[in-house]
PDB file of C-alpha atoms in Angstrom:
ATOM      1  CA  MET A   1      23.216  20.994  17.132  1.00  0.00           C
ATOM      2  CA  PRO A   2      20.518  18.264  16.882  1.00  0.00           C
ATOM      3  CA  ASN A   3      21.496  14.803  15.720  1.00  0.00           C
ATOM      4  CA  GLU A   4      20.357  14.567  12.090  1.00  0.00           C
ATOM      5  CA  SER A   5      19.632  10.847  12.403  1.00  0.00           C
ATOM      6  CA  HIS A   6      16.896  11.670  14.943  1.00  0.00           C
ATOM      7  CA  MET A   7      15.303  14.516  12.988  1.00  0.00           C
ATOM      8  CA  PRO A   8      12.072  13.639  11.160  1.00  0.00           C
ATOM      9  CA  THR A   9      12.198  13.139   7.416  1.00  0.00           C
ATOM     10  CA  ASN A  10       9.689  15.476   5.766  1.00  0.00           C
ATOM     11  CA  CYS A  11       7.904  13.819   2.866  1.00  0.00           C
ATOM     12  CA  ILE A  12       5.012  14.466   0.503  1.00  0.00           C
ATOM     13  CA  ILE A  13       2.773  12.336  -1.703  1.00  0.00           C
ATOM     14  CA  VAL A  14       1.966  13.334  -5.285  1.00  0.00           C
ATOM     15  CA  ASP A  15      -0.637  11.091  -6.944  1.00  0.00           C
ATOM     16  CA  ASP A  16      -3.905  11.795  -8.738  1.00  0.00           C
ATOM     17  CA  GLU A  17      -5.564   8.644  -7.325  1.00  0.00           C
ATOM     18  CA  PRO A  18      -7.105   9.172  -3.849  1.00  0.00           C
ATOM     19  CA  MET A  19      -6.931   5.484  -2.917  1.00  0.00           C
ATOM     20  CA  ALA A  20      -3.271   5.277  -3.915  1.00  0.00           C
ATOM     21  CA  ARG A  21      -2.555   8.255  -1.655  1.00  0.00           C
ATOM     22  CA  ASP A  22      -4.437   6.494   1.147  1.00  0.00           C
ATOM     23  CA  VAL A  23      -2.136   3.462   0.906  1.00  0.00           C
ATOM     24  CA  VAL A  24       1.074   5.507   0.898  1.00  0.00           C
ATOM     25  CA  ARG A  25      -0.178   7.738   3.729  1.00  0.00           C
ATOM     26  CA  ARG A  26      -0.935   4.678   5.831  1.00  0.00           C
ATOM     27  CA  TYR A  27       2.521   3.225   5.213  1.00  0.00           C
ATOM     28  CA  ILE A  28       4.201   6.524   6.094  1.00  0.00           C
ATOM     29  CA  ASP A  29       2.304   6.582   9.392  1.00  0.00           C
ATOM     30  CA  MET A  30       3.716   3.150  10.206  1.00  0.00           C
ATOM     31  CA  ILE A  31       7.372   4.181   9.871  1.00  0.00           C
ATOM     32  CA  PRO A  32       8.984   6.135  12.722  1.00  0.00           C
ATOM     33  CA  GLY A  33      10.953   9.119  11.492  1.00  0.00           C
ATOM     34  CA  LEU A  34       8.793   9.840   8.443  1.00  0.00           C
ATOM     35  CA  LYS A  35       6.636  12.966   8.668  1.00  0.00           C
ATOM     36  CA  LEU A  36       3.998  13.589   6.005  1.00  0.00           C
ATOM     37  CA  ILE A  37       3.734  17.347   5.471  1.00  0.00           C
ATOM     38  CA  GLY A  38       1.594  17.406   2.340  1.00  0.00           C
ATOM     39  CA  GLU A  39      -0.222  15.399  -0.305  1.00  0.00           C
ATOM     40  CA  PHE A  40      -1.282  16.548  -3.741  1.00  0.00           C
ATOM     41  CA  GLY A  41      -3.465  15.301  -6.580  1.00  0.00           C
ATOM     42  CA  ASN A  42      -1.202  16.756  -9.263  1.00  0.00           C
ATOM     43  CA  ALA A  43       2.379  17.845  -9.800  1.00  0.00           C
ATOM     44  CA  ILE A  44       1.513  21.517 -10.334  1.00  0.00           C
ATOM     45  CA  GLU A  45       0.182  21.847  -6.774  1.00  0.00           C
ATOM     46  CA  ALA A  46       3.300  20.072  -5.501  1.00  0.00           C
ATOM     47  CA  THR A  47       5.517  22.462  -7.449  1.00  0.00           C
ATOM     48  CA  MET A  48       3.932  25.461  -5.763  1.00  0.00           C
ATOM     49  CA  PHE A  49       4.304  23.813  -2.351  1.00  0.00           C
ATOM     50  CA  LEU A  50       8.013  23.116  -2.904  1.00  0.00           C
ATOM     51  CA  LYS A  51       8.647  26.800  -3.551  1.00  0.00           C
ATOM     52  CA  GLU A  52       7.741  27.488   0.077  1.00  0.00           C
ATOM     53  CA  GLN A  53       8.619  24.272   1.888  1.00  0.00           C
ATOM     54  CA  SER A  54      11.714  22.068   2.162  1.00  0.00           C
ATOM     55  CA  VAL A  55      11.089  18.367   1.561  1.00  0.00           C
ATOM     56  CA  ASP A  56      13.418  15.390   2.010  1.00  0.00           C
ATOM     57  CA  LEU A  57      11.472  12.684   0.165  1.00  0.00           C
ATOM     58  CA  ILE A  58       8.696  12.566  -2.437  1.00  0.00           C
ATOM     59  CA  PHE A  59       6.460   9.573  -3.173  1.00  0.00           C
ATOM     60  CA  LEU A  60       5.531  10.325  -6.757  1.00  0.00           C
ATOM     61  CA  ASP A  61       3.133   8.827  -9.275  1.00  0.00           C
ATOM     62  CA  ILE A  62       4.240   8.968 -12.904  1.00  0.00           C
ATOM     63  CA  LYS A  63       1.124   8.987 -15.084  1.00  0.00           C
ATOM     64  CA  MET A  64      -0.783  12.120 -14.059  1.00  0.00           C
ATOM     65  CA  PRO A  65      -2.732  14.756 -15.994  1.00  0.00           C
ATOM     66  CA  GLN A  66      -1.197  18.124 -16.892  1.00  0.00           C
ATOM     67  CA  LEU A  67       2.328  17.272 -15.733  1.00  0.00           C
ATOM     68  CA  SER A  68       3.665  13.729 -15.471  1.00  0.00           C
ATOM     69  CA  GLY A  69       5.868  12.593 -12.626  1.00  0.00           C
ATOM     70  CA  ILE A  70       8.835  12.325 -14.961  1.00  0.00           C
ATOM     71  CA  GLU A  71       8.306  15.870 -16.277  1.00  0.00           C
ATOM     72  CA  PHE A  72       7.921  17.052 -12.693  1.00  0.00           C
ATOM     73  CA  VAL A  73      11.275  15.561 -11.640  1.00  0.00           C
ATOM     74  CA  LYS A  74      13.000  17.082 -14.669  1.00  0.00           C
ATOM     75  CA  SER A  75      11.675  20.507 -13.655  1.00  0.00           C
ATOM     76  CA  LEU A  76      13.133  20.369 -10.136  1.00  0.00           C
ATOM     77  CA  HIS A  77      16.379  22.029  -9.107  1.00  0.00           C
ATOM     78  CA  ASN A  78      18.196  20.249  -6.287  1.00  0.00           C
ATOM     79  CA  ALA A  79      15.526  17.587  -6.204  1.00  0.00           C
ATOM     80  CA  PRO A  80      14.966  15.674  -2.952  1.00  0.00           C
ATOM     81  CA  LYS A  81      14.955  11.887  -2.843  1.00  0.00           C
ATOM     82  CA  ILE A  82      12.294  10.497  -5.197  1.00  0.00           C
ATOM     83  CA  ILE A  83      10.452   7.182  -4.953  1.00  0.00           C
ATOM     84  CA  PHE A  84       8.191   6.557  -7.939  1.00  0.00           C
ATOM     85  CA  THR A  85       4.854   4.843  -7.224  1.00  0.00           C
ATOM     86  CA  THR A  86       3.087   3.733 -10.374  1.00  0.00           C
ATOM     87  CA  ALA A  87       0.887   1.078 -11.940  1.00  0.00           C
ATOM     88  CA  HIS A  88       2.857   1.283 -15.201  1.00  0.00           C
ATOM     89  CA  LYS A  89       6.064  -0.773 -15.210  1.00  0.00           C
ATOM     90  CA  ASP A  90       6.892   0.472 -18.705  1.00  0.00           C
ATOM     91  CA  PHE A  91       8.128   3.715 -17.134  1.00  0.00           C
ATOM     92  CA  ALA A  92      10.766   1.982 -14.996  1.00  0.00           C
ATOM     93  CA  TYR A  93      13.735   2.539 -17.298  1.00  0.00           C
ATOM     94  CA  GLU A  94      13.008   6.216 -17.883  1.00  0.00           C
ATOM     95  CA  GLY A  95      12.480   6.676 -14.156  1.00  0.00           C
ATOM     96  CA  PHE A  96      15.835   5.226 -13.216  1.00  0.00           C
ATOM     97  CA  GLU A  97      17.496   7.347 -15.889  1.00  0.00           C
ATOM     98  CA  LEU A  98      16.531  10.288 -13.680  1.00  0.00           C
ATOM     99  CA  ASP A  99      18.523   8.772 -10.802  1.00  0.00           C
ATOM    100  CA  VAL A 100      15.486   8.305  -8.570  1.00  0.00           C
ATOM    101  CA  THR A 101      15.899   6.201  -5.443  1.00  0.00           C
ATOM    102  CA  ASP A 102      13.411   3.465  -6.242  1.00  0.00           C
ATOM    103  CA  PHE A 103      10.449   2.429  -8.383  1.00  0.00           C
ATOM    104  CA  LEU A 104       7.445   0.857  -6.646  1.00  0.00           C
ATOM    105  CA  LEU A 105       4.842  -0.926  -8.737  1.00  0.00           C
ATOM    106  CA  LYS A 106       1.222  -0.714  -7.569  1.00  0.00           C
ATOM    107  CA  PRO A 107      -0.339  -2.347  -5.649  1.00  0.00           C
ATOM    108  CA  ILE A 108       2.507  -1.577  -3.258  1.00  0.00           C
ATOM    109  CA  ARG A 109       3.243  -4.025  -0.460  1.00  0.00           C
ATOM    110  CA  PHE A 110       4.521  -2.686   2.840  1.00  0.00           C
ATOM    111  CA  ASP A 111       7.726  -4.755   2.910  1.00  0.00           C
ATOM    112  CA  ARG A 112       8.685  -3.389  -0.522  1.00  0.00           C
ATOM    113  CA  PHE A 113       7.767   0.150   0.567  1.00  0.00           C
ATOM    114  CA  LEU A 114       9.983  -0.140   3.646  1.00  0.00           C
ATOM    115  CA  LYS A 115      12.880  -1.396   1.539  1.00  0.00           C
ATOM    116  CA  ALA A 116      12.595   1.687  -0.687  1.00  0.00           C
ATOM    117  CA  VAL A 117      12.525   4.012   2.330  1.00  0.00           C
ATOM    118  CA  ASN A 118      15.624   2.360   3.779  1.00  0.00           C
ATOM    119  CA  LYS A 119      17.342   2.807   0.428  1.00  0.00           C
ATOM    120  CA  ALA A 120      16.435   6.496   0.398  1.00  0.00           C
ATOM    121  CA  LEU A 121      17.451   7.039   4.028  1.00  0.00           C
ATOM    122  CA  PRO A 122      20.222   4.530   4.809  1.00  0.00           C
ATOM    123  CA  GLN A 123      21.409   6.578   7.806  1.00  0.00           C
ATOM    124  CA  LYS A 124      17.976   6.028   9.441  1.00  0.00           C
ATOM    125  CA  GLN A 125      17.627   2.331   8.743  1.00  0.00           C
ATOM    126  CA  HIS A 126      18.709   1.319  12.236  1.00  0.00           C
ATOM    127  CA  GLU A 127      16.242   3.758  13.768  1.00  0.00           C
ATOM    128  CA  ILE A 128      13.394   2.352  11.687  1.00  0.00           C
ATOM    129  CA  GLU A 129      14.198  -1.283  12.457  1.00  0.00           C
ATOM    130  CA  THR A 130      14.664  -0.766  16.182  1.00  0.00           C
ATOM    131  CA  HIS A 131      11.147   0.639  16.452  1.00  0.00           C
ATOM    132  CA  GLY A 132       9.793  -2.836  15.717  1.00  0.00           C
ATOM    133  CA  ILE A 133       9.452  -2.787  11.933  1.00  0.00           C
ATOM    134  CA  THR A 134      11.757  -5.007   9.887  1.00  0.00           C
ATOM    135  CA  ASN A 135      12.023  -5.749   6.191  1.00  0.00           C
ATOM    136  CA  GLY A 136      10.394  -9.115   6.795  1.00  0.00           C
ATOM    137  CA  GLU A 137       7.207  -7.671   8.219  1.00  0.00           C
ATOM    138  CA  LYS A 138       4.357  -6.311   6.187  1.00  0.00           C
ATOM    139  CA  ILE A 139       2.344  -4.296   8.623  1.00  0.00           C
ATOM    140  CA  ASN A 140       2.637  -2.984  12.149  1.00  0.00           C
ATOM    141  CA  PRO A 141       0.710  -5.308  14.526  1.00  0.00           C
ATOM    142  CA  ALA A 142      -0.651  -2.173  16.228  1.00  0.00           C
ATOM    143  CA  ILE A 143      -2.624  -1.355  13.071  1.00  0.00           C
ATOM    144  CA  SER A 144      -6.011  -2.936  13.755  1.00  0.00           C
ATOM    145  CA  PHE A 145      -8.225  -1.385  11.080  1.00  0.00           C
ATOM    146  CA  ILE A 146      -8.384  -0.077   7.540  1.00  0.00           C
ATOM    147  CA  TYR A 147     -10.552   2.526   5.835  1.00  0.00           C
ATOM    148  CA  LEU A 148     -12.619   1.631   2.780  1.00  0.00           C
ATOM    149  CA  ARG A 149     -14.388   4.053   0.482  1.00  0.00           C
ATOM    150  CA  ALA A 150     -18.098   3.209   0.426  1.00  0.00           C
ATOM    151  CA  ASP A 151     -21.318   5.235   0.183  1.00  0.00           C
ATOM    152  CA  ARG A 152     -19.292   8.383  -0.584  1.00  0.00           C
ATOM    153  CA  LYS A 153     -17.384   8.213   2.679  1.00  0.00           C
ATOM    154  CA  MET A 154     -14.386   6.463   4.224  1.00  0.00           C
ATOM    155  CA  LYS A 155     -15.611   3.639   6.475  1.00  0.00           C
ATOM    156  CA  LYS A 156     -13.504   2.214   9.279  1.00  0.00           C
ATOM    157  CA  VAL A 157     -13.293  -1.583   9.213  1.00  0.00           C
ATOM    158  CA  LEU A 158     -11.738  -3.549  12.076  1.00  0.00           C
ATOM    159  CA  LEU A 159      -9.390  -6.232  10.755  1.00  0.00           C
ATOM    160  CA  ASP A 160     -10.471  -8.707  13.442  1.00  0.00           C
ATOM    161  CA  GLU A 161     -14.057  -8.504  12.148  1.00  0.00           C
ATOM    162  CA  ILE A 162     -13.265  -9.295   8.495  1.00  0.00           C
ATOM    163  CA  ILE A 163     -14.192 -12.860   7.477  1.00  0.00           C
ATOM    164  CA  TYR A 164     -13.356 -12.805   3.777  1.00  0.00           C
ATOM    165  CA  ILE A 165     -13.109 -10.452   0.816  1.00  0.00           C
ATOM    166  CA  GLU A 166     -14.588 -11.111  -2.607  1.00  0.00           C
ATOM    167  CA  SER A 167     -13.906  -9.394  -5.916  1.00  0.00           C
ATOM    168  CA  ASP A 168     -17.077  -8.955  -7.982  1.00  0.00           C
ATOM    169  CA  ARG A 169     -16.333  -7.378 -11.366  1.00  0.00           C
ATOM    170  CA  ASP A 170     -15.825  -3.648 -10.741  1.00  0.00           C
ATOM    171  CA  TYR A 171     -16.484  -3.918  -7.010  1.00  0.00           C
ATOM    172  CA  VAL A 172     -15.135  -5.652  -3.931  1.00  0.00           C
ATOM    173  CA  LYS A 173     -17.321  -7.020  -1.142  1.00  0.00           C
ATOM    174  CA  VAL A 174     -15.769  -7.149   2.326  1.00  0.00           C
ATOM    175  CA  PHE A 175     -17.712  -9.603   4.480  1.00  0.00           C
ATOM    176  CA  THR A 176     -17.489  -8.917   8.212  1.00  0.00           C
ATOM    177  CA  GLU A 177     -19.109 -10.242  11.371  1.00  0.00           C
ATOM    178  CA  ASN A 178     -21.632  -7.398  11.033  1.00  0.00           C
ATOM    179  CA  GLY A 179     -22.581  -7.745   7.374  1.00  0.00           C
ATOM    180  CA  PHE A 180     -20.698  -6.613   4.290  1.00  0.00           C
ATOM    181  CA  ILE A 181     -19.331  -3.471   2.706  1.00  0.00           C
ATOM    182  CA  ILE A 182     -19.200  -2.840  -1.042  1.00  0.00           C
ATOM    183  CA  THR A 183     -16.331  -0.692  -2.248  1.00  0.00           C
ATOM    184  CA  ARG A 184     -15.191   0.300  -5.700  1.00  0.00           C
ATOM    185  CA  GLN A 185     -11.574  -0.622  -5.087  1.00  0.00           C
ATOM    186  CA  THR A 186      -9.534  -3.455  -6.539  1.00  0.00           C
ATOM    187  CA  ILE A 187      -8.934  -6.544  -4.453  1.00  0.00           C
ATOM    188  CA  ALA A 188      -5.201  -6.031  -5.017  1.00  0.00           C
ATOM    189  CA  SER A 189      -5.290  -2.536  -3.494  1.00  0.00           C
ATOM    190  CA  ILE A 190      -7.031  -3.906  -0.394  1.00  0.00           C
ATOM    191  CA  GLU A 191      -4.635  -6.854  -0.197  1.00  0.00           C
ATOM    192  CA  ALA A 192      -1.745  -4.389  -0.032  1.00  0.00           C
ATOM    193  CA  LEU A 193      -3.192  -2.991   3.213  1.00  0.00           C
ATOM    194  CA  LEU A 194      -3.520  -6.347   4.954  1.00  0.00           C
ATOM    195  CA  SER A 195      -1.096  -8.250   7.146  1.00  0.00           C
ATOM    196  CA  GLU A 196       0.219 -11.538   5.759  1.00  0.00           C
ATOM    197  CA  ASN A 197       0.002 -12.852   9.314  1.00  0.00           C
ATOM    198  CA  GLN A 198      -3.770 -12.320   9.345  1.00  0.00           C
ATOM    199  CA  PHE A 199      -4.949 -12.745   5.742  1.00  0.00           C
ATOM    200  CA  VAL A 200      -4.144 -14.917   2.742  1.00  0.00           C
ATOM    201  CA  ARG A 201      -5.159 -14.732  -0.910  1.00  0.00           C
ATOM    202  CA  ILE A 202      -6.648 -18.091  -1.981  1.00  0.00           C
ATOM    203  CA  HIS A 203      -8.046 -17.138  -5.382  1.00  0.00           C
ATOM    204  CA  ARG A 204      -7.953 -14.224  -7.795  1.00  0.00           C
ATOM    205  CA  SER A 205     -11.380 -13.316  -6.378  1.00  0.00           C
ATOM    206  CA  PHE A 206     -10.953 -14.194  -2.679  1.00  0.00           C
ATOM    207  CA  ILE A 207      -8.906 -13.202   0.366  1.00  0.00           C
ATOM    208  CA  ILE A 208      -9.693 -14.891   3.680  1.00  0.00           C
ATOM    209  CA  SER A 209      -8.986 -14.178   7.325  1.00  0.00           C
ATOM    210  CA  ILE A 210      -6.720 -16.974   8.591  1.00  0.00           C
ATOM    211  CA  SER A 211      -8.265 -16.878  12.065  1.00  0.00           C
ATOM    212  CA  LYS A 212     -11.781 -17.354  10.640  1.00  0.00           C
ATOM    213  CA  LEU A 213     -10.828 -20.482   8.662  1.00  0.00           C
ATOM    214  CA  LYS A 214     -12.874 -23.521   9.819  1.00  0.00           C
ATOM    215  CA  SER A 215     -11.528 -26.267   7.550  1.00  0.00           C
ATOM    216  CA  PHE A 216      -9.922 -26.804   4.160  1.00  0.00           C
ATOM    217  CA  THR A 217      -8.993 -29.305   1.473  1.00  0.00           C
ATOM    218  CA  SER A 218      -6.611 -28.876  -1.421  1.00  0.00           C
ATOM    219  CA  GLU A 219      -9.533 -27.501  -3.448  1.00  0.00           C
ATOM    220  CA  THR A 220     -11.724 -25.477  -1.079  1.00  0.00           C
ATOM    221  CA  VAL A 221     -11.894 -23.679   2.267  1.00  0.00           C
ATOM    222  CA  GLU A 222     -14.781 -23.414   4.701  1.00  0.00           C
ATOM    223  CA  ILE A 223     -15.062 -19.972   6.268  1.00  0.00           C
ATOM    224  CA  GLY A 224     -18.059 -18.368   7.920  1.00  0.00           C
ATOM    225  CA  ASN A 225     -21.023 -20.141   6.340  1.00  0.00           C
ATOM    226  CA  LYS A 226     -19.405 -20.306   2.912  1.00  0.00           C
ATOM    227  CA  GLU A 227     -17.253 -22.754   0.965  1.00  0.00           C
ATOM    228  CA  LEU A 228     -14.790 -20.931  -1.284  1.00  0.00           C
ATOM    229  CA  PRO A 229     -12.547 -22.311  -4.036  1.00  0.00           C
ATOM    230  CA  ILE A 230      -8.750 -22.304  -3.883  1.00  0.00           C
ATOM    231  CA  GLY A 231      -7.243 -21.119  -7.168  1.00  0.00           C
ATOM    232  CA  LYS A 232      -4.420 -23.119  -8.743  1.00  0.00           C
ATOM    233  CA  LEU A 233      -2.043 -20.144  -8.689  1.00  0.00           C
ATOM    234  CA  TYR A 234      -2.588 -19.663  -4.945  1.00  0.00           C
ATOM    235  CA  ARG A 235      -2.819 -23.309  -3.794  1.00  0.00           C
ATOM    236  CA  ASN A 236       0.840 -23.972  -3.037  1.00  0.00           C
ATOM    237  CA  ASN A 237       1.268 -20.800  -0.992  1.00  0.00           C
ATOM    238  CA  PHE A 238      -1.948 -21.426   0.952  1.00  0.00           C
ATOM    239  CA  LEU A 239      -1.106 -25.062   1.756  1.00  0.00           C
ATOM    240  CA  LYS A 240       2.443 -24.107   2.739  1.00  0.00           C
ATOM    241  CA  LEU A 241       1.124 -21.525   5.206  1.00  0.00           C
ATOM    242  CA  GLN A 242      -1.253 -24.069   6.768  1.00  0.00           C
ATOM    243  CA  SER A 243       1.550 -26.595   7.245  1.00  0.00           C
ATOM    244  CA  ASN A 244       3.734 -24.151   9.223  1.00  0.00           C
TER     245      ASN A 244
END
């Protein structure tokens, strides 16, 4: 009989936001032992899938059209492990009343995601950590790129080529060594994809690549051919990182 601790954990994503599914899918790919077998834009599609397929873990949004995540969980018999993923913290109490494993608030950081997975699958925690991912790390060093939605397609962006990222009202501009990409994502959702070892938020509107930093003061940074401001809320963290 196979050792259960070495069998993959089948999981699905249920979220009506494509970019939110992209983040969770990427995180799942980074964790050994997790196997994504389906993703759905609404709970009704997921319900039909579960009638035919056994699932160990569901990453589930709460606020969705037609059937909410909470209503979906209440409808399940012998529900698998549930990790809520939502932008609405007001649902936390009701979620935990359903005895779900964890409640992740968007934008989801990788270290927090990994903690939730280890809580859901404590018997596999050693397996996950010994594959080079620990609770203190945010992203697998082997991940060298991200995908951004731009011009009606998903564009591959190499992390080493990013200079800085700027939020501009409803859009985000990602400045690279080859120009810039405009995407209609939030800067927080992009920040959640980035490694803390490579990037740092210096302002509500700016994230910079640490390796591209030329000089700095307590008020500004020089990066590329630009001088960017350091926001008061981000100053202490930025200066602490530069002193290490």
